[in-house]
Structure formats: C-alpha cells, structure tokens
Coordinates of C-alpha atoms and ligand atoms in Angstrom, one line a residue:
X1 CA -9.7 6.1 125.1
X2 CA -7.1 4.6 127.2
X3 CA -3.1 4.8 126.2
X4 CA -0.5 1.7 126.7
X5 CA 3.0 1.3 126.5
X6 CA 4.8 -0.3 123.8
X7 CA 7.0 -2.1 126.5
X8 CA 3.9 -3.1 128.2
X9 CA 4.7 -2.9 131.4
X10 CA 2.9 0.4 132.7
X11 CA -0.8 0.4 133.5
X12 CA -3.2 1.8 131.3
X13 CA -3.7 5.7 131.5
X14 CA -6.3 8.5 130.3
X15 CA -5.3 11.3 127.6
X16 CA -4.7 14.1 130.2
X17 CA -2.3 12.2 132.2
X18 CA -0.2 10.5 128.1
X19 CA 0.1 13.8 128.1
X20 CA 1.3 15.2 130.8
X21 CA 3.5 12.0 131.4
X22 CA 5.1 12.0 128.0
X23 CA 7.0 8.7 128.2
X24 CA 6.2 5.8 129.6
X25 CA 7.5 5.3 132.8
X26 CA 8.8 1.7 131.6
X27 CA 10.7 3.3 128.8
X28 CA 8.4 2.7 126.0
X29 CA 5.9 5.1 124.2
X30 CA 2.5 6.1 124.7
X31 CA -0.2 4.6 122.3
X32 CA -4.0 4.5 122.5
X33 CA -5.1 1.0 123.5
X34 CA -7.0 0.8 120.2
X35 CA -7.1 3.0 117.3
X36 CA -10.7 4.0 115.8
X37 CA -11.7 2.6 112.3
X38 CA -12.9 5.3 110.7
X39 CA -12.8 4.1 107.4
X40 CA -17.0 3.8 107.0
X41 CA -17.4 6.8 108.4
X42 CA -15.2 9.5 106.1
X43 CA -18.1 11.2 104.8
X44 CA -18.4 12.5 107.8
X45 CA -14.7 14.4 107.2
X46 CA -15.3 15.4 104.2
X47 CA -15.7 19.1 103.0
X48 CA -14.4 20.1 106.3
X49 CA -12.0 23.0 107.4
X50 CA -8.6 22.1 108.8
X51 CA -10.0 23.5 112.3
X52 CA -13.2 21.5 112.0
X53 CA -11.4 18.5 110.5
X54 CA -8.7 18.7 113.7
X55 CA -11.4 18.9 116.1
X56 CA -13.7 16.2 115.0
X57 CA -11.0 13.4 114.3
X58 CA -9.2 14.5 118.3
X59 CA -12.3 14.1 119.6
X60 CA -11.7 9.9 119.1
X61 CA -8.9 10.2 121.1
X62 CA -9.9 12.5 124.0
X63 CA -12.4 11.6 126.2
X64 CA -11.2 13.5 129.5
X65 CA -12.3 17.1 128.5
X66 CA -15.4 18.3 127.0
X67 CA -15.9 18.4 123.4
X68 CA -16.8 22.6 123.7
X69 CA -13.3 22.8 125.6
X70 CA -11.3 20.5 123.4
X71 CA -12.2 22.8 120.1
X72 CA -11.3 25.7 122.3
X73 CA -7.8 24.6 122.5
X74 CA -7.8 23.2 118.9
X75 CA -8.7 26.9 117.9
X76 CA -6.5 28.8 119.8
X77 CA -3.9 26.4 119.0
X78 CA -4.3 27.4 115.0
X79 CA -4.9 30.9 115.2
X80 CA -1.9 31.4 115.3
X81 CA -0.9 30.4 112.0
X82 CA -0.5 32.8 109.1
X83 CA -3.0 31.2 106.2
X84 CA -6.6 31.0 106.3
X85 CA -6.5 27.6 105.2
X86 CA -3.8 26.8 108.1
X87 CA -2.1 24.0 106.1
X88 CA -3.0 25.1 102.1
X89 CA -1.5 22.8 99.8
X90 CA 0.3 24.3 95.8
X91 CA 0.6 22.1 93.1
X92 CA 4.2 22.0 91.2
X93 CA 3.5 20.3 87.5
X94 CA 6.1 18.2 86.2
X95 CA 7.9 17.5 88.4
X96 CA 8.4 13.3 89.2
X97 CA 9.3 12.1 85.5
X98 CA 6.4 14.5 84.8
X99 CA 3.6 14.0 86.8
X100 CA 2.5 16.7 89.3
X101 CA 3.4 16.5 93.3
X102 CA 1.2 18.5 95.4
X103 CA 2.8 20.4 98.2
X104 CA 1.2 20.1 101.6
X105 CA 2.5 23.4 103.6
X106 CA 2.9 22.6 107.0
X107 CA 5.1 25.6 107.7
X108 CA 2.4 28.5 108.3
X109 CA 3.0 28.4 112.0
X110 CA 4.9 31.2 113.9
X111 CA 8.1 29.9 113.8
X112 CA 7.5 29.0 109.8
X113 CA 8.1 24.8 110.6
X114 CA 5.9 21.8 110.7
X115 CA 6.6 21.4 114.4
X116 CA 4.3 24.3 115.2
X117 CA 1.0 22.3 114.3
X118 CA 1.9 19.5 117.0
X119 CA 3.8 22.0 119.6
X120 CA 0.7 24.8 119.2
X121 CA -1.6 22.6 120.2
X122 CA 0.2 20.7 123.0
X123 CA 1.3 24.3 124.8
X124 CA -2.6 25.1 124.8
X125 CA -3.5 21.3 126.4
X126 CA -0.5 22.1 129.0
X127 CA -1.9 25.1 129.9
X128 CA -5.6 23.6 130.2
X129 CA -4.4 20.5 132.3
X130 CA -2.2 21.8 134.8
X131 CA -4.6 24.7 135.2
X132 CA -7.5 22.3 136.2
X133 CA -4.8 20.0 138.3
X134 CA -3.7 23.5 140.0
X135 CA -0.2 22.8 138.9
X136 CA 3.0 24.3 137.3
X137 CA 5.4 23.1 135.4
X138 CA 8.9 24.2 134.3
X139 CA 10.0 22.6 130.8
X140 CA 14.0 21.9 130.6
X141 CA 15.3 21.7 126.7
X142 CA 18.2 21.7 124.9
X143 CA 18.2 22.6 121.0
X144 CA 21.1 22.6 118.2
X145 CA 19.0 25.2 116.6
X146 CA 16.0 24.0 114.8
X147 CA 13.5 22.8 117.1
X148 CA 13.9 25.3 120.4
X149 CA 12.0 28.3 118.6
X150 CA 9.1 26.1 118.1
X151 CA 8.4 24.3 121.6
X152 CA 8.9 28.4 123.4
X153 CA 6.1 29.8 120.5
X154 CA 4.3 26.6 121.8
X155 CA 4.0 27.8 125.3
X156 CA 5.4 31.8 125.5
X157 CA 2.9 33.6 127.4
X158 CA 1.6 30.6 129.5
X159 CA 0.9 31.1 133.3
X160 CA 1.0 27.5 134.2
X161 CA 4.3 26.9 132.2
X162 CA 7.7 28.1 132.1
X163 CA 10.3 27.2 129.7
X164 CA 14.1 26.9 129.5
X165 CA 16.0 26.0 126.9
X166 CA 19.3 25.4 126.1
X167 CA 21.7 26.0 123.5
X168 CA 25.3 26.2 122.5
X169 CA 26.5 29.6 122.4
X170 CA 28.0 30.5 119.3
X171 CA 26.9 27.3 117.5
X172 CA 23.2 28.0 116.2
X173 CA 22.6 30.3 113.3
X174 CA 22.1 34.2 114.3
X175 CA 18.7 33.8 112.9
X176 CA 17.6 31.0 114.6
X177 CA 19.0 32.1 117.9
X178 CA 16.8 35.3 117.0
X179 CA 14.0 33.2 116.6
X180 CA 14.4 31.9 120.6
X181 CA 16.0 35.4 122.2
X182 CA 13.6 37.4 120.9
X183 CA 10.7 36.6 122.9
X184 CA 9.8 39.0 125.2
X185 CA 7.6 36.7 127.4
X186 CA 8.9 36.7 131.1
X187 CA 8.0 32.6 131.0
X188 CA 10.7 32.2 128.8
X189 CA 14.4 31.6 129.4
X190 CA 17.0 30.7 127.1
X191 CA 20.7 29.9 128.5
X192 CA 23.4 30.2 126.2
X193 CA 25.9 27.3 127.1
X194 CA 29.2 27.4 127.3
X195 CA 29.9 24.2 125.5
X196 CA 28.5 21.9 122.8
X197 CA 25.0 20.9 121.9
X198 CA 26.4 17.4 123.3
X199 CA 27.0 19.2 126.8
X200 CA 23.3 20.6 126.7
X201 CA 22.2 16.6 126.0
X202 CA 24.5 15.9 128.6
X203 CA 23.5 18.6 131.1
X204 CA 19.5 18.0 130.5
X205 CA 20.4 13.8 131.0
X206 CA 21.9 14.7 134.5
X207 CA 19.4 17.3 135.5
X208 CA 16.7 14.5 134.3
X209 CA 18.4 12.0 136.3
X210 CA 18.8 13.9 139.3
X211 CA 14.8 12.6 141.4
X212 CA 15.4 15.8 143.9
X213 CA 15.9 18.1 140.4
X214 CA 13.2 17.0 138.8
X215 CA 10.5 17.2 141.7
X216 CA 11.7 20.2 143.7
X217 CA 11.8 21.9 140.3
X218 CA 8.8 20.6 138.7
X219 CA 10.7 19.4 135.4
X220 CA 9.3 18.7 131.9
X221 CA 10.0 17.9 128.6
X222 CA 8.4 18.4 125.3
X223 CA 9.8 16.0 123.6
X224 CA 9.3 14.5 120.2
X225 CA 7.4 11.2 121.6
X226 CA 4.6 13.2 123.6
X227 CA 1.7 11.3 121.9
X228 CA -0.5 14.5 121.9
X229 CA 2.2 15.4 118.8
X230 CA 1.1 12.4 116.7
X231 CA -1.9 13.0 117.3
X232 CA -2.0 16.4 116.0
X233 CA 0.0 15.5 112.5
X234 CA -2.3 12.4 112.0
X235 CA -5.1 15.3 111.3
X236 CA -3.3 16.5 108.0
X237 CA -3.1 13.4 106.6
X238 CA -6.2 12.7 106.6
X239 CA -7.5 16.1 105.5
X240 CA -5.3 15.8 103.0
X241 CA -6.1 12.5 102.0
X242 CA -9.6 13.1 101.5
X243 CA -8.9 16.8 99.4
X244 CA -6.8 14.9 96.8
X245 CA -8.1 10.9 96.8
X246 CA -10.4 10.2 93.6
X247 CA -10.7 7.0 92.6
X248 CA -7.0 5.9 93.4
X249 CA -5.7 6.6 97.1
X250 CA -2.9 9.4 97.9
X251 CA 0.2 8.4 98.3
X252 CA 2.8 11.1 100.8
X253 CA 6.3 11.7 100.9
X254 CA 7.5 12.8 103.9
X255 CA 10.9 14.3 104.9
X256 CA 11.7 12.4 108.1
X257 CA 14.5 12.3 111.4
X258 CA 12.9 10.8 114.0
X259 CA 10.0 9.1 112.7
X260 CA 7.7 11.2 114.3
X261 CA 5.2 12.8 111.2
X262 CA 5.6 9.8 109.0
X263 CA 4.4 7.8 111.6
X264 CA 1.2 9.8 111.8
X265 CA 0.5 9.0 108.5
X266 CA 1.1 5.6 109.2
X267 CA -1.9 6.0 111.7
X268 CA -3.8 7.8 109.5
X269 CA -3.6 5.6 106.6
X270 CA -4.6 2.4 109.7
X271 CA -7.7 4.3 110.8
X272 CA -8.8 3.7 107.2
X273 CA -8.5 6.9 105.3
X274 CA -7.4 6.8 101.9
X275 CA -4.1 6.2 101.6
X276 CA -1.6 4.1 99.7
X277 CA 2.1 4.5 100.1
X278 CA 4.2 6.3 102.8
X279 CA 7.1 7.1 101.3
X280 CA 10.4 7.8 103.5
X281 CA 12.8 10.1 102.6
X282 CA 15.8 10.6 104.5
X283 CA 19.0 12.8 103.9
X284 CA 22.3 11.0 104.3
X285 CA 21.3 9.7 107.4
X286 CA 19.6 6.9 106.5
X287 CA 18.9 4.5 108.7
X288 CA 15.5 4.3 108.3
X289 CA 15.5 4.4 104.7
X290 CA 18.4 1.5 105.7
X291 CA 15.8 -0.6 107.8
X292 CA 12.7 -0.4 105.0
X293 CA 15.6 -2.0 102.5
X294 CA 16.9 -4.8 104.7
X295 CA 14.9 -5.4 107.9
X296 CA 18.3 -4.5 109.7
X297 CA 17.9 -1.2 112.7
X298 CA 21.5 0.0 113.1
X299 CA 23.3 2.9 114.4
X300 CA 26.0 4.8 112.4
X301 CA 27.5 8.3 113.3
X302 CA 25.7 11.6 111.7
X303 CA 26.7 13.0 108.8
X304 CA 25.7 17.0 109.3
X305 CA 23.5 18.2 105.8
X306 CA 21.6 21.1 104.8
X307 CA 18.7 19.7 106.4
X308 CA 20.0 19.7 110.3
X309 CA 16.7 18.7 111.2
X310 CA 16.5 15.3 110.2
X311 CA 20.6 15.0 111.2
X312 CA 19.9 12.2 113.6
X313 CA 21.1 8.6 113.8
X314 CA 18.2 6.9 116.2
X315 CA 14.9 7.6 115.6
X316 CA 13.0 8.3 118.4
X317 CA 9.4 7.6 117.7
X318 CA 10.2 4.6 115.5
X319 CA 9.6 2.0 118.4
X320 CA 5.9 3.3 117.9
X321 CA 5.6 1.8 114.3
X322 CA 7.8 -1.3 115.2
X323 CA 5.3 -2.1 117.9
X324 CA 2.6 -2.1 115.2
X325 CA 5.3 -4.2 113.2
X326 CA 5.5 -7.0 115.9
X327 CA 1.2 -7.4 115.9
X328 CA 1.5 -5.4 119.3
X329 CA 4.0 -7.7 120.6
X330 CA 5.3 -5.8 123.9
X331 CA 7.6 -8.7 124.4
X332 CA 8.8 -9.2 120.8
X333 CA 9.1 -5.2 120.7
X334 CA 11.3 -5.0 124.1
X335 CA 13.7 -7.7 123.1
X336 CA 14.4 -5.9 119.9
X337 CA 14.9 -2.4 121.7
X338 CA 17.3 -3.9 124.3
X339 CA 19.7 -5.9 121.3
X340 CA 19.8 -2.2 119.9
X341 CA 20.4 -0.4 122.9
X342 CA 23.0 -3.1 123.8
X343 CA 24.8 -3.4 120.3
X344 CA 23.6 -0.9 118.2
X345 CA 21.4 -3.2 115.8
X346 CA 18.5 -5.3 115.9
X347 CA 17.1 -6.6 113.1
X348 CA 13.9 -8.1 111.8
X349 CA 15.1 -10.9 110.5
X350 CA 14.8 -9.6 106.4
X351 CA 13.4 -7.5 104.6
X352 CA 9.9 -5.9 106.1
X353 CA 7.1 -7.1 105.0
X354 CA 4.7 -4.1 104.3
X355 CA 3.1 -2.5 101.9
X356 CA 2.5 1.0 103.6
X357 CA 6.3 2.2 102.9
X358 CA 8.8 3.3 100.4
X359 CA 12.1 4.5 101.3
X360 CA 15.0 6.2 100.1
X361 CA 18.0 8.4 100.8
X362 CA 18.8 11.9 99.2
X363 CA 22.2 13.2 98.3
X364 CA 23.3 16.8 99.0
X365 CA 23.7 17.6 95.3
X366 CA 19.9 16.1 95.4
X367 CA 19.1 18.6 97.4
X368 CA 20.8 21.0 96.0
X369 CA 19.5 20.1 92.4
X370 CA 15.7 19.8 93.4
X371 CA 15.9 23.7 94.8
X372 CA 17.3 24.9 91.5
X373 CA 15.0 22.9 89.2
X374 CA 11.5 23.6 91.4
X375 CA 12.4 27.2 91.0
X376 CA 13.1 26.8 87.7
X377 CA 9.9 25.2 86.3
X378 CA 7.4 26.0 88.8
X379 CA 8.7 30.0 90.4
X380 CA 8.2 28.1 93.4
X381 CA 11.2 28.0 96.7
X382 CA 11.7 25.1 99.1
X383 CA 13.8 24.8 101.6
X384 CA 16.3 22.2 101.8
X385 CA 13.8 19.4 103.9
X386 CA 10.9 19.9 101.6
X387 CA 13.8 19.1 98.7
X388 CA 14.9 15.7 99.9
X389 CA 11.3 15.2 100.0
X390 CA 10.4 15.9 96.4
X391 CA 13.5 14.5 95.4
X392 CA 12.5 11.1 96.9
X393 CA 8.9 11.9 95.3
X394 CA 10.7 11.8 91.9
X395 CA 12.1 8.2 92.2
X396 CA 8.6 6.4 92.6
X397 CA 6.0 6.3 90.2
X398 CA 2.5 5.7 92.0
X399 CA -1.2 5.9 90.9
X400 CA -2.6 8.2 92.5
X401 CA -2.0 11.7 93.4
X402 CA 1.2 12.0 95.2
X403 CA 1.6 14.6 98.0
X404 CA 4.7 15.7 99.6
X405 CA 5.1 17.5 103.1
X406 CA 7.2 20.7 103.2
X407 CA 7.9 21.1 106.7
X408 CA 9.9 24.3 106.7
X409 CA 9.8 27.6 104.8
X410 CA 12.7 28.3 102.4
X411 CA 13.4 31.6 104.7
X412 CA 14.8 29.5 107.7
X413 CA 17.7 28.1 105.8
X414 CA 18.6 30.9 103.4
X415 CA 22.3 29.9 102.7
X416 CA 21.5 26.6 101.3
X417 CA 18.5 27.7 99.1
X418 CA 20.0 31.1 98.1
X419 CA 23.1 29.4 97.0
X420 CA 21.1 26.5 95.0
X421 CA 18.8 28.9 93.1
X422 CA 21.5 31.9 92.8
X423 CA 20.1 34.5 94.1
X424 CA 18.5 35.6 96.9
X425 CA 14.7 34.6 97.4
X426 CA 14.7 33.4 100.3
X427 CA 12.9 35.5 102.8
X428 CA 9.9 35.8 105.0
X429 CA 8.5 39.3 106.9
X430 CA 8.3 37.7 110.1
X431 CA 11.9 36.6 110.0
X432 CA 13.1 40.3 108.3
X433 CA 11.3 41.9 111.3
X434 CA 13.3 39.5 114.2
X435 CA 16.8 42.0 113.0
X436 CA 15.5 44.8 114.9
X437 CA 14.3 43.5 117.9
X438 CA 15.7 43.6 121.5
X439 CA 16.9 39.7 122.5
X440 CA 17.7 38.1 126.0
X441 CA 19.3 35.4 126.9
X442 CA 21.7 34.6 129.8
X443 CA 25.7 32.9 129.3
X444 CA 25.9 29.9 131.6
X445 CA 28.9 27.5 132.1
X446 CA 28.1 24.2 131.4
X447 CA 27.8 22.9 134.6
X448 CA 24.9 20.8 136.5
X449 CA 25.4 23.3 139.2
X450 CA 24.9 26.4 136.8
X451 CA 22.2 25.2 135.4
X452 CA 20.8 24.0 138.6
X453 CA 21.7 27.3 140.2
X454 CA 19.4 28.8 137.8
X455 CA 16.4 27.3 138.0
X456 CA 16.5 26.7 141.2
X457 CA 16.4 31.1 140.6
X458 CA 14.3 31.5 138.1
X459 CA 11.5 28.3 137.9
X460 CA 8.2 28.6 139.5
Ligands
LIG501 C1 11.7 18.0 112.8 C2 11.8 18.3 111.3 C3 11.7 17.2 110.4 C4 11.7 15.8 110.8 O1 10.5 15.4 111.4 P1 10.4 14.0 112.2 O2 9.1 14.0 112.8 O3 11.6 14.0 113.1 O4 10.6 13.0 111.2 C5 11.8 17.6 109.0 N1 11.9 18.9 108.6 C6 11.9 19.9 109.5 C7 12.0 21.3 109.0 C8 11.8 19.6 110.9 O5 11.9 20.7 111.7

C-alpha cells in the first residue's frame, strides 16, 4: 500500500516513510492510494479481540514490516491500557428520547484519553523505524494542556526518540501539568514557557521554519494528521460496528475538534463495515457542525468550553474528508484550501451532499445538563467531551443501535463534572497517585534562542 497527497503534488510513498514524514511535503495530508473493500470479507473480523481485530485490519495498510513484527508493536502498543477488553463499551438505557446509547470507552489508556490508542501505537512504530534506519529523532511540541501528556506516554522510555514539549507556565491545570512533569523518563523534557500557549505555536512555527533547526537537531512532530493515527482509530469502529450491528447498521456519535477520529469512522464505514450515520458533535465551536448545515468552511475566533479539547476553530485533518468530498480531486481540493487559507472561507457551493453525516452543536448548559442527568439515571460519570457527545446522540433518532465515543475519563476534568453532578465523583487511582510524586520541568523564556539553546543541550 502506497500513500498520496491530497494536494497531489508529492510522489507516491511506502507506510514507514507516511509515517515518519507526517505531512506531505506539498502541504497536504497523507492517504493510502486506495482504500481496501472489506465489506465481503467481515466474517473474517468477527468474534475477534480488539488486539487481534487491530492487527488484522493494519495489516491492509502496512506492507513494509512483517506481519510477526507489526502485531508485536500492535501488542505492546495496548498493553498498556488498563481493561482487558482495551476499548469495553457500557450501555446507558434511556437515554436519546428513550432509546439506549452504548458507550464506546476509548479512555483506558495511561493518560485516561482517546488519544492514547492512536499515540501508543505510533511511539512503538517510531521506535521500530528509526531503529531499523539507525536514526534518532527529537519530537518538538507545544500543548495548552490536554494533548502533551499523551504524545510523552506515547514515547517515554524510547531510545531512538526524545521528546520536548512545551507549555505555558502557569496556564495548564496542576493536574494536567502533573500528568507531563511527572515522568521520570530521562527522554523526556518539558519547558515551562514564559508566555502564552500562542508563544509556544509561535516558538514551534519558527523553530519549524528554521532548515538548519530542524536538520542539525533532528526535529519531529507528532501531530494530529500523522496518518498512522487514523489508522489506528479506524480499528474501533469497525470492532465496534460488528459487536453491535444486527440487522440495521450502527450509527456513532463522536465528540470532535479537528476532525481527526470522526474521520476514521468515515473510513471505516468506506471500507464497507456496517455503518450508517456519523454523527458530528461539536461544542460551541462549530464550524464543522457549521459546514455539514451549509456547505460553507469558515473561520471564526474560539470560544473556550469545558471541553478545551475540541476548542479549535480549523480543523486540521478535515482536508482528508474533503478530498474524498471532491471524488479525489487534488485540484478541486487545493483551490478550496488556498480560498480558505486566503479569506478564511471556502465553500462547496450548498449544502453537502452526503448521507454519512449528522451534525450539530452543544451548549455549555448541554453539557452541563447531560453530566447531571447520565448520573442521575444510569450511576454512570462522563466527562464533559463524552457529554456533548451524548447530548448530540439525543437530538437524532436512528434505526439502529447508536454508539457514542467517550474520549476522556470524567477524572481529567473534575471541576466541570464535580460541579454538574454536585458532588465529588470524579476521580481515577492513577490520577490520585500523580499528587505525591517528584515532577521536572525546566522555566524557559520564550525566546527562539532559549528554546534553541536547549535543545541544541539537551537533544540527541
Ligand atoms: C482530542 C480530543 C477530542 C477531539 O478529537 P479530534 O480527533 O480532534 O476530533 C475529543 N475529546 C478529547 C478528550 C480529546 O482529547
């Protein structure tokens, strides 16, 4: 299996090196040249566990490193996870105008979110490639809180990887900073700026920008369009699909930012397992939900919510679905990114026409509402990003079963749930423990020279 560009202007490449790469070097994002139809074939999936499943469906997409080696990584990747089932699902009754939802739990990783089933798995393929290419590689990141404790759990302990991430010192929660600083690995490094989470973008942009930076030092991101990451959330929808489909398909709802896990479902549902609607649930920020109503793609400021993760106005890994959009139109696809990078809108002239999406946006007092009333009826806690998904789940009626992701575990955003419910039931062992444990970090100005200084110090 070969990956392509959405732009279309950078040559065909193997797995090892889409991953590795990251983005395109065009600008656009890395898809396989074709995608498998597995439709005829399910029964091969079926009955599986999530280990077995994961390995047998990555095993289409990889065909640079042996099938024994490729479950190796897939294993080590999940082992990690606290639940025998790795992703279990819990059924709430009652819920959508009375008809059940089944929770899909994709937050049994070590740092207790969803980004832990992609970020596991693509530490352990780092590690493998650059071992076999004798190389190292020093990953530069900047985090506003959520997402940082997840890419160093994906890679602490590596010997072919460092990692360094950034954050604004003073501005992330004390237990999400605990979730970074307490890492004893020596691999990891996290710098405490002395500025915004806009200066870390900033400072990352110019260290990215910098050709003698980013060779000398080896640079790498793991960002949210690594195609490796869709391909590791494409394997619980179909697992999930096939545990809950009966006569009618499944239908998921899925908390979403930047596009990234509903778009693996979107995959999932193309390769032919059974399912029907995708739907699309987005906090105030809602441009996407925005785009599915009128066709139009435009830009507005962030509105900060009780869901921080999905506080984003551009979502990055949309370009992927609007390339399926546009029949694989690398043209059609480039002139609509350039209008929007130009002006800030693009549109698609209308309405969309598809069947494979639902969208909708959920109010704070949604949010807030949906905690109260899932722990009121079911005993059962979700944090504020599972909410706006099962608060979206409520709005659509659909055949068949209807499954909704949670991609965090109530105990990361205590404040928010404790405060809907009314008492305090938000916790987690793993996070209680992370109060009496030494931390590290080191206070940097925010400065391309610091930082620069730095590595320049500390990379390998
Ligand atoms: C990242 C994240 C999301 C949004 O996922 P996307 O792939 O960006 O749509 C939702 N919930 C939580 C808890 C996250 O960390």
């Amino acid at each position: 299996m070969r990956y392509v560009s959405t732009r279309g202007q950078t040559e065909p490449m193997a797995f090892k090196d889409a991953v590795i790469t990251g983005m395109a070097p065009d600008g656009g994002l890395l898809i396989p040249e074709t995608l498998p139809e597995l439709g005829g074939r399910l029964d091969e999936f079926r009955g599986l566990s999530f280990v077995r499943f994961a390995e047998k469906l990555m095993a289409y997409f990889v065909d640079d490193i042996p099938e024994g080696t490729l479950n190796g990584l897939v294993e080590r990747a999940y082992a990690t996870f606290d639940h025998p089932e790795v992703v279990p699902f819990r059924a709430l009754r009652g819920l959508a105008g009375n008809h059940d939802v089944q929770v899909m739990e994709l937050f049994h990783g070590p740092t207790l979110a969803f980004k832990d089933v992609a970020l596991q798995f693509l530490g352990q393929l780092f590690e493998y490639i650059l071992e076999e290419r004798d190389e190292h590689l020093n990953i530069l990141g900047a985090t506003s809180g959520d997402t940082g404790s997840a890419a160093i759990a994906g890679v602490r302990g590596l010997p072919s990887v460092d990692v360094f991430i950034m954050f604004p010192e003073g501005r992330v929660s004390p237990l999400q900073e605990r979730q970074m600083t307490t890492i004893p690995d020596e691999n990891v490094h996290c710098l405490a700026v002395e500025g915004s989470f806009d200066d870390c973008q900033s400072l990352m942009k110019s260290l990215f920008a910098d050709a003698d930076a980013k060779r000398t030092l080896a640079l790498g991101a793991v960002n949210s369009v690594n195609w490796a990451r869709v391909l590791a959330q494409i394997v619980y929808y179909g697992y999930g699909s096939l545990k809950f489909a009966r006569s009618e398909p499944v239908t998921f709802c899925v908390p979403t930012g930047n596009f990234g896990n509903v778009f693996a479902g979107y995959l999932a549902k193309k390769m032919g397992f059974p399912i029907d609607k995708l739907v699309i649930a987005t906090n105030d920020n809602d441009i996407l939900a925005r785009f599915f109503q009128t066709g139009e793609y435009r830009r507005g400021t962030v509105h900060h919510t009780t869901s921080p993760a999905m506080d984003i106005q551009v979502a990055s890994n949309f370009e992927r679905y609007l390339y399926y959009y546009f029949d694989e139109d690398a043209v059609r696809l480039r002139t609509f990114m350039e209008e929007f990078a130009a002006t800030g809108a693009a549109s698609v002239g209308g309405p969309p026409q598809t069947d494979d999406f639902l969208a909708t946006s959920v109010s704070e007092a949604e949010v807030r509402r949906t905690i109260r009333d899932v722990y009121e009826h079911n005993g059962y806690v979700v944090d504020p990003h599972t909410a706006v998904g099962l608060a979206a789940a409520e709005r659509f009626r659909v055949p068949g079963v209807q499954i909704c992701a949670a991609t965090a575990h109530p105990a990361k955003f205590p404040e928010s749930v404790n405060e809907a419910i009314g008492r305090k039931v938000a916790r987690h062992p793993t996070l209680d423990a992370l109060a009496d444990l030494p931390t590290r970090k080191t206070r940097i100005p925010a400065t391309t020279e610091a930082v620069r200084a730095f590595l320049d110090k500390h990379a390998r």
